[in-house]
Tab-separated table of C-alpha atoms in Angstrom:
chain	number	residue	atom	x	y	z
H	1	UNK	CA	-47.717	-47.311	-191.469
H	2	UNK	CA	-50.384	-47.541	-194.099
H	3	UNK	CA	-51.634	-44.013	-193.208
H	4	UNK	CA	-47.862	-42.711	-193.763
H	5	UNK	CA	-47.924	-44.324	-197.330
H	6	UNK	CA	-51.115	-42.801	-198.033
H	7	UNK	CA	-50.380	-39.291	-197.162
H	8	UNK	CA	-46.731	-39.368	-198.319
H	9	UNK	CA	-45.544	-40.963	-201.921
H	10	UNK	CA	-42.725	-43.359	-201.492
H	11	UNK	CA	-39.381	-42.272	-202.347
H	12	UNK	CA	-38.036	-42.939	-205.192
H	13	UNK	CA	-35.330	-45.784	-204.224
H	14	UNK	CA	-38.007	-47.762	-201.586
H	15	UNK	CA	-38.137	-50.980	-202.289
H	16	UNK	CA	-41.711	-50.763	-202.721
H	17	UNK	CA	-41.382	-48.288	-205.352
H	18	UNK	CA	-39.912	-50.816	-207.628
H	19	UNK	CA	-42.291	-53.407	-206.618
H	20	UNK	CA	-45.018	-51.531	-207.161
H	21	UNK	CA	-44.172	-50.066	-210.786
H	22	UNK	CA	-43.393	-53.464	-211.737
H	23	UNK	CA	-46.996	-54.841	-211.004
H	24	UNK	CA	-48.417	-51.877	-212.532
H	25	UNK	CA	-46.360	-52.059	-215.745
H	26	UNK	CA	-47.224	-56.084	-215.363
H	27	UNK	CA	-51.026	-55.277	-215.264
H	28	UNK	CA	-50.506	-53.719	-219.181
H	29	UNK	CA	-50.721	-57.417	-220.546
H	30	UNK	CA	-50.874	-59.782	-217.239
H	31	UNK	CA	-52.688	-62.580	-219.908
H	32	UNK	CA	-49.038	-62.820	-220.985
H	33	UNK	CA	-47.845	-64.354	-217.906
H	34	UNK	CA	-50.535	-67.227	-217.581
H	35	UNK	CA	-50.917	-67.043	-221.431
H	36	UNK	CA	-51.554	-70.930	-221.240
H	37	UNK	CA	-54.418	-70.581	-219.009
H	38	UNK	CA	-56.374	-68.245	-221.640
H	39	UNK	CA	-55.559	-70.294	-224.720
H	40	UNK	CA	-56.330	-73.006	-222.711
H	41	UNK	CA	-59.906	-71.548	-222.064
H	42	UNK	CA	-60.595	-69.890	-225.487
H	43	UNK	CA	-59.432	-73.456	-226.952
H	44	UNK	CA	-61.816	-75.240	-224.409
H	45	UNK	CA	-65.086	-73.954	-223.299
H	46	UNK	CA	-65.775	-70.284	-224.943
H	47	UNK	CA	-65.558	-72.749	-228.257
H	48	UNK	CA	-62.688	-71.605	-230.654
H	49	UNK	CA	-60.037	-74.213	-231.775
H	50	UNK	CA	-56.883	-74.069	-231.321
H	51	UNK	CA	-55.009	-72.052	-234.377
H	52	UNK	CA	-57.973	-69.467	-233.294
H	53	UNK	CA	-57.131	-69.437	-230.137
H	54	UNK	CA	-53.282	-68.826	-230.602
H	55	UNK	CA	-54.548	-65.705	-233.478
H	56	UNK	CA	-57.187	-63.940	-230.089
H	57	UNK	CA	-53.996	-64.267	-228.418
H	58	UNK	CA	-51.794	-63.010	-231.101
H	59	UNK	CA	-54.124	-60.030	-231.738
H	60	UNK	CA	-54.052	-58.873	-228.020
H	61	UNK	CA	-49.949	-58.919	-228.689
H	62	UNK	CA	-50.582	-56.772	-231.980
H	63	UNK	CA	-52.721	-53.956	-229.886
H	64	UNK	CA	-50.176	-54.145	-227.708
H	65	UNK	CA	-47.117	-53.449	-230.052
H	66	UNK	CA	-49.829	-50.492	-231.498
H	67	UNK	CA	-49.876	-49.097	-227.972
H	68	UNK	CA	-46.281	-49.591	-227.133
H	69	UNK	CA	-45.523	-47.739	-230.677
H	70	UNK	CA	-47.772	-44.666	-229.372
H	71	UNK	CA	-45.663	-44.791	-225.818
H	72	UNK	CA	-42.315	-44.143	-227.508
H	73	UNK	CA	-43.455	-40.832	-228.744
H	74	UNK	CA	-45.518	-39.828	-225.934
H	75	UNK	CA	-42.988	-40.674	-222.963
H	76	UNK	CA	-41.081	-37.888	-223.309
H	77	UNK	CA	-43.705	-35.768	-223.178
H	78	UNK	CA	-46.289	-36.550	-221.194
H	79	UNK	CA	-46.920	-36.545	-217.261
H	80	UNK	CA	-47.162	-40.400	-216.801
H	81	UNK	CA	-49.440	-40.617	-214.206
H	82	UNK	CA	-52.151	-39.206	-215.480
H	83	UNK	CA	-51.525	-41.395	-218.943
H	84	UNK	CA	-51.251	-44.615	-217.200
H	85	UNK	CA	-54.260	-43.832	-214.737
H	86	UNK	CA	-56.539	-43.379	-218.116
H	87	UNK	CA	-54.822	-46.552	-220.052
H	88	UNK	CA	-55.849	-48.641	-216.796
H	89	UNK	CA	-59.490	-47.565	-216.580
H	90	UNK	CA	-59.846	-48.270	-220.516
H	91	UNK	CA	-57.668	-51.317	-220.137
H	92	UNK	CA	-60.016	-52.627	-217.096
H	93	UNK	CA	-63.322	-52.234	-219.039
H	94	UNK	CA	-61.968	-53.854	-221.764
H	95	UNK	CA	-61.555	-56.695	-219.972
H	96	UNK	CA	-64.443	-56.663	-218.317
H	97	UNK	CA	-66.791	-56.534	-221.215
H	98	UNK	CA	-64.965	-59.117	-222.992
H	99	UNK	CA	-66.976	-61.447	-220.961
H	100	UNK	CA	-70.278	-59.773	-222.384
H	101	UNK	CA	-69.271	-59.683	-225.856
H	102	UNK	CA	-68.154	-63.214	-225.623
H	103	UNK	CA	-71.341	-64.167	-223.972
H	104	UNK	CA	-74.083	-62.416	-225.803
H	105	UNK	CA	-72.523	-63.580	-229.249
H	106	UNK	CA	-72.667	-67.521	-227.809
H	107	UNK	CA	-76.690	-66.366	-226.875
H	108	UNK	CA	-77.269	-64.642	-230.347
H	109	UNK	CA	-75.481	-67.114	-232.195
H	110	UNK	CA	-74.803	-70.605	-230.180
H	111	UNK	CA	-70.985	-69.661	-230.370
H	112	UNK	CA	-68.761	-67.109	-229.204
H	113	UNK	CA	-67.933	-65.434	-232.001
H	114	UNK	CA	-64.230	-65.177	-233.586
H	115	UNK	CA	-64.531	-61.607	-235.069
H	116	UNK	CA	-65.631	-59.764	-232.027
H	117	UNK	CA	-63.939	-61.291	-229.478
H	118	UNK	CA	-60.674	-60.873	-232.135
H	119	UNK	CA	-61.316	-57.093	-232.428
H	120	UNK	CA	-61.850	-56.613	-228.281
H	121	UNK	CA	-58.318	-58.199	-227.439
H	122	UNK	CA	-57.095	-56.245	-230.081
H	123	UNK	CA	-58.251	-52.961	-229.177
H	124	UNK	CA	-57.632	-53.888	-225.547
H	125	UNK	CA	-54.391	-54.557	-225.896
H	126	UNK	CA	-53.607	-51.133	-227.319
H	127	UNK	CA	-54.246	-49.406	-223.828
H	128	UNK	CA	-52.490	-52.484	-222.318
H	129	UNK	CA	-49.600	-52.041	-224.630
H	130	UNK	CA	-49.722	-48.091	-223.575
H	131	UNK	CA	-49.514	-48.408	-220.161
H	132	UNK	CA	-46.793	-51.333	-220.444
H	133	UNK	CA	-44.680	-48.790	-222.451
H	134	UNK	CA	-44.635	-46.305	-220.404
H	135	UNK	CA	-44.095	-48.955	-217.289
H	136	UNK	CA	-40.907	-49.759	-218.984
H	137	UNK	CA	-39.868	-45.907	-219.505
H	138	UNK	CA	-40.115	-45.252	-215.779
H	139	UNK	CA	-38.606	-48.426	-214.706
H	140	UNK	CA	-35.208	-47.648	-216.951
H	141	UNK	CA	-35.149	-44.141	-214.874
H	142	UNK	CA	-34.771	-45.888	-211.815
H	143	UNK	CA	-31.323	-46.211	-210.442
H	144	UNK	CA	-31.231	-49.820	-210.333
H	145	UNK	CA	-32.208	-51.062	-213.798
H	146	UNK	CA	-30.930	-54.320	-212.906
H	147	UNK	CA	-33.084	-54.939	-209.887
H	148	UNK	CA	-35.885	-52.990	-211.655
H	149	UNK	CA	-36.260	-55.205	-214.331
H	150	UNK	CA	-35.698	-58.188	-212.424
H	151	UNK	CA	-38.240	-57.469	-210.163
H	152	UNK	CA	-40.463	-57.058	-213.215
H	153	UNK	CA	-40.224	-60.445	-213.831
H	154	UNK	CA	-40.215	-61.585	-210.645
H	155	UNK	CA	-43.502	-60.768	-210.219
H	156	UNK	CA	-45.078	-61.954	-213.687
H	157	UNK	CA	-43.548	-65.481	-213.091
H	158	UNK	CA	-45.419	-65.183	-209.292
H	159	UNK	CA	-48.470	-64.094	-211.063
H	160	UNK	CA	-48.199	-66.644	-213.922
H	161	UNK	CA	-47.685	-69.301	-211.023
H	162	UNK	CA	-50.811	-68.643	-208.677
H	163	UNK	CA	-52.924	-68.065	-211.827
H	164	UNK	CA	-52.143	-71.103	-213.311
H	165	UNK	CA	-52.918	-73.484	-210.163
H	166	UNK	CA	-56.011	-71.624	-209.243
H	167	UNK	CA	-57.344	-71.327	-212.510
H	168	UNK	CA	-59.590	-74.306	-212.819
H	169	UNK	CA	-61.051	-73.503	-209.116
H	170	UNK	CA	-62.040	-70.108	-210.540
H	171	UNK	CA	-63.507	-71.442	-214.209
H	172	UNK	CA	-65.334	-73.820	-211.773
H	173	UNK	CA	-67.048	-71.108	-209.561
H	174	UNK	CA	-67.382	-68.732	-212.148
H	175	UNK	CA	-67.536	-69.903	-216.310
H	176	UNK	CA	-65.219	-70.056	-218.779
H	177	UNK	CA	-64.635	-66.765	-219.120
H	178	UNK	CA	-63.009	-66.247	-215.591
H	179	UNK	CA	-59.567	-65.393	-216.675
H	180	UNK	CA	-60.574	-62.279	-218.145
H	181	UNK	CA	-62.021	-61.425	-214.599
H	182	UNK	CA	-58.415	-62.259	-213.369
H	183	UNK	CA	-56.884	-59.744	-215.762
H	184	UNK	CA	-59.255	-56.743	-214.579
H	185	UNK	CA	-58.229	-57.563	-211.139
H	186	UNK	CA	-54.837	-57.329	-211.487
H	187	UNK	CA	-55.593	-53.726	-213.595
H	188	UNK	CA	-57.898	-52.671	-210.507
H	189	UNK	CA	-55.033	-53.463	-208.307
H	190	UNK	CA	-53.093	-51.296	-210.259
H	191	UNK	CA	-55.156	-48.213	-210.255
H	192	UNK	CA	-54.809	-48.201	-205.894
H	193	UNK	CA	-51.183	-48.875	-205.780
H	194	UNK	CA	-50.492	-45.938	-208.526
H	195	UNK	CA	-51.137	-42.659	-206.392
H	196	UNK	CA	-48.023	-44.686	-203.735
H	197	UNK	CA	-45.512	-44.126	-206.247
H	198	UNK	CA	-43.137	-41.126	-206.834
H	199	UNK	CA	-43.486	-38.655	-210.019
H	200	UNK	CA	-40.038	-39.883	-211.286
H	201	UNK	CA	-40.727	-37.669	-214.098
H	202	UNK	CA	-39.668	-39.006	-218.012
H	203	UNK	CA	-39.656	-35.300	-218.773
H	204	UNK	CA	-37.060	-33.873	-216.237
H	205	UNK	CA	-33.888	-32.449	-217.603
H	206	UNK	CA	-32.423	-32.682	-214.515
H	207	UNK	CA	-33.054	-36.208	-213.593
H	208	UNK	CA	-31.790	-36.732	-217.397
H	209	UNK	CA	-28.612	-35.214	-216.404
H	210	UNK	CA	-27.957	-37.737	-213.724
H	211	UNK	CA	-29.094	-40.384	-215.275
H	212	UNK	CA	-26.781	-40.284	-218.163
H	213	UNK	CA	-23.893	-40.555	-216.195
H	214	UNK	CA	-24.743	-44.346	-216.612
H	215	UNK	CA	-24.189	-44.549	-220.214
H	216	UNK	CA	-21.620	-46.585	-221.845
H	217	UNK	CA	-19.723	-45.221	-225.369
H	218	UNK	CA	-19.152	-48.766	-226.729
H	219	UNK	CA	-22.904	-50.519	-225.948
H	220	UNK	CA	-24.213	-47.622	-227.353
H	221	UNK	CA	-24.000	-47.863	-230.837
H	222	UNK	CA	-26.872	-48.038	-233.195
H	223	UNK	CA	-25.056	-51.433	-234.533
H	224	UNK	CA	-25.107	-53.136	-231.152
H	225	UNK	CA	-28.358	-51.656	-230.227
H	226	UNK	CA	-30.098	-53.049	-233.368
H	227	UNK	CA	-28.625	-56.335	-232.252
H	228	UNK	CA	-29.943	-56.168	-228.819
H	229	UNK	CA	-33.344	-55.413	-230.330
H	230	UNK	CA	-33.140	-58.454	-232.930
H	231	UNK	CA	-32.048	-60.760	-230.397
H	232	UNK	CA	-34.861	-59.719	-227.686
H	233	UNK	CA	-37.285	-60.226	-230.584
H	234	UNK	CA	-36.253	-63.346	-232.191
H	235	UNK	CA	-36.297	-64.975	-227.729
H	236	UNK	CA	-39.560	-63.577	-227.202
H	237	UNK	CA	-40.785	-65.183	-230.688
H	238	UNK	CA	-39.821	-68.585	-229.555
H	239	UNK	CA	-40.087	-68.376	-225.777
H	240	UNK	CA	-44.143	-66.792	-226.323
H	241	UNK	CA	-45.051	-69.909	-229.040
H	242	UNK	CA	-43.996	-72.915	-226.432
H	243	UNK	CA	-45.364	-71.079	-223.555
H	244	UNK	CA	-48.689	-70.450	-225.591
H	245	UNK	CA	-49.051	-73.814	-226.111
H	246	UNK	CA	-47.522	-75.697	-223.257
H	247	UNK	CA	-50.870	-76.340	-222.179
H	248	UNK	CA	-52.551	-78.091	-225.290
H	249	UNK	CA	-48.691	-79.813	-225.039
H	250	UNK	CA	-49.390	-81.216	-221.790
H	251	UNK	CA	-53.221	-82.155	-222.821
H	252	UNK	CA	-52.256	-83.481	-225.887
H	253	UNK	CA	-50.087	-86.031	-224.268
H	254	UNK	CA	-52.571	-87.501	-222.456
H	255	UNK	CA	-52.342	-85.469	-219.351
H	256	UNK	CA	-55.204	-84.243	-217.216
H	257	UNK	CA	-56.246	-80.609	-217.292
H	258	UNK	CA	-55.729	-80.135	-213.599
H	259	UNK	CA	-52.423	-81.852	-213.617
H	260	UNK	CA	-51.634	-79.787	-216.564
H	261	UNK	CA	-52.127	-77.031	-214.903
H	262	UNK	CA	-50.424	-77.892	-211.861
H	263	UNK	CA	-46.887	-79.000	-213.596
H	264	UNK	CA	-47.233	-75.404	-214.996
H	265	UNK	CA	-48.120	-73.827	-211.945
H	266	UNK	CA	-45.267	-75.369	-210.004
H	267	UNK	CA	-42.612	-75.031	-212.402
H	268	UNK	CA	-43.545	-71.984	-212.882
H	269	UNK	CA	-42.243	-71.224	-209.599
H	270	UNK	CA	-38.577	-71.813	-210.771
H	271	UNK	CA	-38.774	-68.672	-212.678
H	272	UNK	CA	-38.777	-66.505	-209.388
H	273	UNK	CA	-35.074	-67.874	-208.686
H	274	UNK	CA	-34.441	-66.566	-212.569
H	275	UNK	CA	-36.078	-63.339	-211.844
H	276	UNK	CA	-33.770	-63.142	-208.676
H	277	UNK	CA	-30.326	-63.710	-210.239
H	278	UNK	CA	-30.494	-59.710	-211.919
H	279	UNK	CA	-31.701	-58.453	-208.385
H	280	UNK	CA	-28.776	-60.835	-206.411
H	281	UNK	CA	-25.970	-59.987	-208.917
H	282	UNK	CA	-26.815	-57.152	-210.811
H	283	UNK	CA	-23.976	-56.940	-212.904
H	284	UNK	CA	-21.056	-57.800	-210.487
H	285	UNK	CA	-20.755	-61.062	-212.525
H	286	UNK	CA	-21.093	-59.722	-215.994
H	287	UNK	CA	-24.189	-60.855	-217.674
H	288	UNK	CA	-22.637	-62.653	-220.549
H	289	UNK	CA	-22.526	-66.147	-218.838
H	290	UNK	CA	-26.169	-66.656	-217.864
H	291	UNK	CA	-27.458	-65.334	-221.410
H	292	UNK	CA	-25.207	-67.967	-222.615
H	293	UNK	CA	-26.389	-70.785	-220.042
H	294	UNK	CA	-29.948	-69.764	-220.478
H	295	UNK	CA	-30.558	-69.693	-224.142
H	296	UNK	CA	-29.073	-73.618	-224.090
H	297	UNK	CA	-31.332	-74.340	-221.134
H	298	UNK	CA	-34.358	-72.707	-223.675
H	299	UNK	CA	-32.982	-75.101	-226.571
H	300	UNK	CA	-33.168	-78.024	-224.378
H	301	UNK	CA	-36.596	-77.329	-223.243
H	302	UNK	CA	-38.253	-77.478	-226.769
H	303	UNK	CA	-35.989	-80.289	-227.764
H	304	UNK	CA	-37.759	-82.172	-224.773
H	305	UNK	CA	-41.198	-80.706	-225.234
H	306	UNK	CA	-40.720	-82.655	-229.283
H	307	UNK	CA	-40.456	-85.966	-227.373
H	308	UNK	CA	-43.136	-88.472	-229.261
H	309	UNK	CA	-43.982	-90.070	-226.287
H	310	UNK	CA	-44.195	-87.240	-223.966
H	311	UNK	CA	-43.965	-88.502	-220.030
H	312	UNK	CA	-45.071	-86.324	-217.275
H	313	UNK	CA	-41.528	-86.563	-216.065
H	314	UNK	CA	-40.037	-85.008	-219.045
H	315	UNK	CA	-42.690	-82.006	-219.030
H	316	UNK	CA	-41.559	-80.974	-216.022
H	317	UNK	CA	-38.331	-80.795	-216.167
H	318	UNK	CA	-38.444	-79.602	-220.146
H	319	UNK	CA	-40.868	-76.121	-218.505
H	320	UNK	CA	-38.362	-76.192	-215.320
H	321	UNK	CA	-35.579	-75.417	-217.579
H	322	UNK	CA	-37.387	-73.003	-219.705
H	323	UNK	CA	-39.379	-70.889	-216.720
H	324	UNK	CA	-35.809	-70.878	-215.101
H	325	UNK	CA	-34.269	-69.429	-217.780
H	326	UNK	CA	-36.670	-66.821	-219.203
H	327	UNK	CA	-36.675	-64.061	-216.629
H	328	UNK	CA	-33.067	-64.035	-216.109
H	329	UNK	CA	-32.291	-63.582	-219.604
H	330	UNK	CA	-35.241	-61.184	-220.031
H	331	UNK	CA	-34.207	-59.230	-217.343
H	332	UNK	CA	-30.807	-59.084	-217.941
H	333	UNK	CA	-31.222	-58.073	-221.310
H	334	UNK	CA	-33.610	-55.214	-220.278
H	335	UNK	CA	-30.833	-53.630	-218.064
H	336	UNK	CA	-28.083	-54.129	-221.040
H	337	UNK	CA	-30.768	-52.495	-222.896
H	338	UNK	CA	-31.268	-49.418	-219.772
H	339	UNK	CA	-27.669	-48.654	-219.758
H	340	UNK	CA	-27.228	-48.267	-223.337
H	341	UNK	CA	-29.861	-45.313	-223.039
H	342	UNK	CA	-30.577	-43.882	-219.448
H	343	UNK	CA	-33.174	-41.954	-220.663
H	344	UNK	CA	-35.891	-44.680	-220.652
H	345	UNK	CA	-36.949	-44.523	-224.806
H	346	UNK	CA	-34.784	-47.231	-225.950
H	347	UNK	CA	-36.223	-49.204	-222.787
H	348	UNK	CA	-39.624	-48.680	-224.897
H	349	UNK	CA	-38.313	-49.420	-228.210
H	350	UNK	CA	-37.138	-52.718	-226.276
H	351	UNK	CA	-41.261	-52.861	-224.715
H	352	UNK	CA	-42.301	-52.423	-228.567
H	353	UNK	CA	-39.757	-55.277	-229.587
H	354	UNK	CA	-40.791	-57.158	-227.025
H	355	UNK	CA	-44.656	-56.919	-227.647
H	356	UNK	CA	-43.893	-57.746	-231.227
H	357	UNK	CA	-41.810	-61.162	-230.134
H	358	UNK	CA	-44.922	-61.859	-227.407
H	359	UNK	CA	-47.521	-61.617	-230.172
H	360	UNK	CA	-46.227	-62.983	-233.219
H	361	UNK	CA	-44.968	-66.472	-231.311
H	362	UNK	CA	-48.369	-68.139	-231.006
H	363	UNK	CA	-48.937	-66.595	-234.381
H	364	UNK	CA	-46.479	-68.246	-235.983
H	365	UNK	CA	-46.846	-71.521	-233.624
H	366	UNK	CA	-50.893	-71.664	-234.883
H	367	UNK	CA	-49.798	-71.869	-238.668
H	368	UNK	CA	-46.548	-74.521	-237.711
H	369	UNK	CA	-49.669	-77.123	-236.002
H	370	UNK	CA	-49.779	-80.404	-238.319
H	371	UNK	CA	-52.568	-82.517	-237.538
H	372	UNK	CA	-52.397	-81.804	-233.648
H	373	UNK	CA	-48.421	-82.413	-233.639
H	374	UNK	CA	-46.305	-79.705	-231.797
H	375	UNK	CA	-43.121	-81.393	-233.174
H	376	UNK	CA	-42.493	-78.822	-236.074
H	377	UNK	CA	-43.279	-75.872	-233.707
H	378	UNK	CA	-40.731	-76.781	-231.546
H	379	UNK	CA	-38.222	-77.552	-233.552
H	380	UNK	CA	-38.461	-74.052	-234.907
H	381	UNK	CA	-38.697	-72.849	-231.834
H	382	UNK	CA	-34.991	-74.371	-231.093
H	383	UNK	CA	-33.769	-72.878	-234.095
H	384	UNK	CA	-35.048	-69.473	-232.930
H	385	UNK	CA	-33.411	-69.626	-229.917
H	386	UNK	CA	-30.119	-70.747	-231.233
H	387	UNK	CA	-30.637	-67.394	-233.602
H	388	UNK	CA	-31.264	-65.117	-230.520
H	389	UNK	CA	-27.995	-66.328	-229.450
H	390	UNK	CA	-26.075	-64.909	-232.335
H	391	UNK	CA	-27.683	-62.174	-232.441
H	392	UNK	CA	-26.960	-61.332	-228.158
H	393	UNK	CA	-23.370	-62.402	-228.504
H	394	UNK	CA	-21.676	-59.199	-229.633
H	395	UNK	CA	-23.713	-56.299	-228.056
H	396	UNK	CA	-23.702	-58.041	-224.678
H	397	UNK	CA	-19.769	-59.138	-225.012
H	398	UNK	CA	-19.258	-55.390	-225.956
H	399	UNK	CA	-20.955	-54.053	-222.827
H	400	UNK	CA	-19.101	-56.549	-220.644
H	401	UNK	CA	-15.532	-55.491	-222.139
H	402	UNK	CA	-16.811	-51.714	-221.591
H	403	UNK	CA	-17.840	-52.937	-217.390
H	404	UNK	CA	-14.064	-53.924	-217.346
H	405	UNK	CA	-12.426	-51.307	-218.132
H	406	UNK	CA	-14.771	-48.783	-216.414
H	407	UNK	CA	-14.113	-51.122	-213.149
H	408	UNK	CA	-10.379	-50.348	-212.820
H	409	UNK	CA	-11.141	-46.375	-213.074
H	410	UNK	CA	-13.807	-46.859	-210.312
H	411	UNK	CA	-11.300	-48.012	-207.969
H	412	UNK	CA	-8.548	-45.804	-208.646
H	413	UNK	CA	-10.753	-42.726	-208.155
């Protein structure tokens, strides 16, 4: 078996094909999915506080949205593999060295310094933000956007999960700098499982042909499309600052750091049945419904998170409802997103969009921190969410009118 998958690329439509891409495109910026666990570390041991900790973070989001930027005008004109082979080799000694750079500035100077460390996640995350970019590109050509993207997330919540609960064990063995190791792991990974997958060329007029058979007249507007991008944004934005923080939550309410980290590991876990609802349903059910149910499950989480007196009972189910929710309205959104343009560049614009949302939450969470109080942050964070709402409401309702009336033609043809 594995010498047949060696000697012959999978097709196209394999389920391993779409598992694969997704960890690959995951691997761009894999820190996002146990995001916690690094601010967690940079706020603990390496020595920063923890508004520097959420702006290291928030930097590796800006290189990111640099690379993703570059992707949009290169996907259309560039042989991918090649591209995302070179972004991962960067992307891997990036991380890598970070734990030199971080280590000989604490020798030279007593403390890691804030600068360089600032400037290395930044510049890291512009290959990771290239190679996510063109992840997403690929993954819109696919026939299945719904299952694509929803196996995307299916396997950043798994990551996020097992890196979260075995994080301590490996800071233990190793130092403080071990979830960088993590990161080049999963970019390593990566690099073997790339030469599996099919070309699925970006730049094949013929495969653009078919694919645009899947695009709708009344999603596709630039109105509802702007919308879509605004309301992906303004999620991300709040969904990025609680998860940033979710740790220092947990800590600051008196919890331990290995229970902490448990809670989030096993909650965590809820987000694979989230991830699974796109793959289960696609869009038999019309989408609408759960991006309605979920951004009210997200509200309710931060509401919960503000509690003064924060029990361990409450922190569970407060990240319960908001891992649950996450993926399915991520991934749903990323196939609404797919259909609107089959040929994969508005699926970057939404990886650009996204990166932007991912970065500037723990941005904007460091400068809402009072005197060690999350309240303020997550009451903004509410408000956020109730804003992505509005902002979802008429592209997605357009798109589901539009799957009605295209059903009735199926079936009388």
């Amino acid at each position: 078996m594995l010498k047949h998958l060696i000697s012959n690329k999978l097709p196209a439509s394999h389920p391993l094909t779409y598992l694969f891409l997704a960890f690959i495109t995951m691997a761009g910026l894999s820190y996002i999915n146990f995001m916690p666990g690094l601010v967690n570390a940079l706020a603990g041991d390496i020595g920063f506080n923890e508004a520097e900790a959420g702006q290291i973070v928030a930097f590796n989001g800006y290189g990111g949205l640099i690379g993703s930027i570059i992707a949009i005008f290169l996907v259309r004109r560039i042989q991918w593999q090649p591209t995302m082979l070179w972004c991962l080799v960067l992307l891997a000694a990036f991380d890598l060295s970070t734990v030199w750079v971080g280590e000989f500035s604490a020798i030279t100077s007593g403390i890691s310094d804030f600068i360089s460390i600032l400037s290395w996640r930044f510049s890291a995350g512009i290959f990771g933000g290239l190679s996510l970019g063109i992840g997403f590109a690929v993954l819109a050509r696919l026939n299945n956007p719904d299952r694509a993207f929803g196996t995307l997330l299916l396997i950043q919540f798994s990551i996020g999960s097992i890196v979260m609960y075995l994080l301590p064990d490996l800071e233990a063995q190793l130092n403080a700098y071990a979830v960088f190791y993590v990161m080049a792991g999963f970019v390593i990974l990566s690099i073997v499982l790339l030469p599996f997958l099919p070309t699925l060329g970006i730049t094949n007029p013929e495969s653009y042909t078919q694919e645009k058979s899947r695009s709708v007249s009344l999603t596709g507007s630039p109105k509802n499309a702007l919308l879509l991008m605004l309301g992906i944004i303004t999620y991300q934005i709040a969904a990025s600052a609680i998860w940033a923080y979710v740790g220092l939550i947990g800590l600051g309410a008196d919890m331990s750091n290995d229970d902490v980290s448990m809670y989030i590991a096993t909650t965590g876990l809820l987000g694979l049945p989230g991830a699974m609802l796109p793959i289960i349903s696609g869009n038999r059910y019309g989408r609408l419904y759960w991006i309605i149910a979920g951004v009210a499950m997200s509200v309710v989480s931060a509401i919960m998170l503000s509690v003064t007196h924060l029990t361990p009972l409450l922190y569970v189910i407060a990240m319960s409802l908001l891992f649950f929710s996450w993926p399915a309205i991520q991934s749903y959104l990323l196939a609404v997103t797919a259909e609107q343009d089959p040929s994969g560049k508005l699926s970057t614009v939404a990886a650009v969009v996204s990166s932007i949302g991912l970065a500037s939450g723990p941005l904007i969470a460091s400068g809402l921190l009072s005197e060690e109080s999350f309240s303020l942050m997550l009451y903004v964070c509410a408000a956020i969410f109730v804003l992505s709402f509005f902002l979802l409401f008429k592209p997605v309702q357009a798109q589901e009118k539009e799957h009605s009336m295209r059903l009735p033609a199926q079936y009388s043809s």
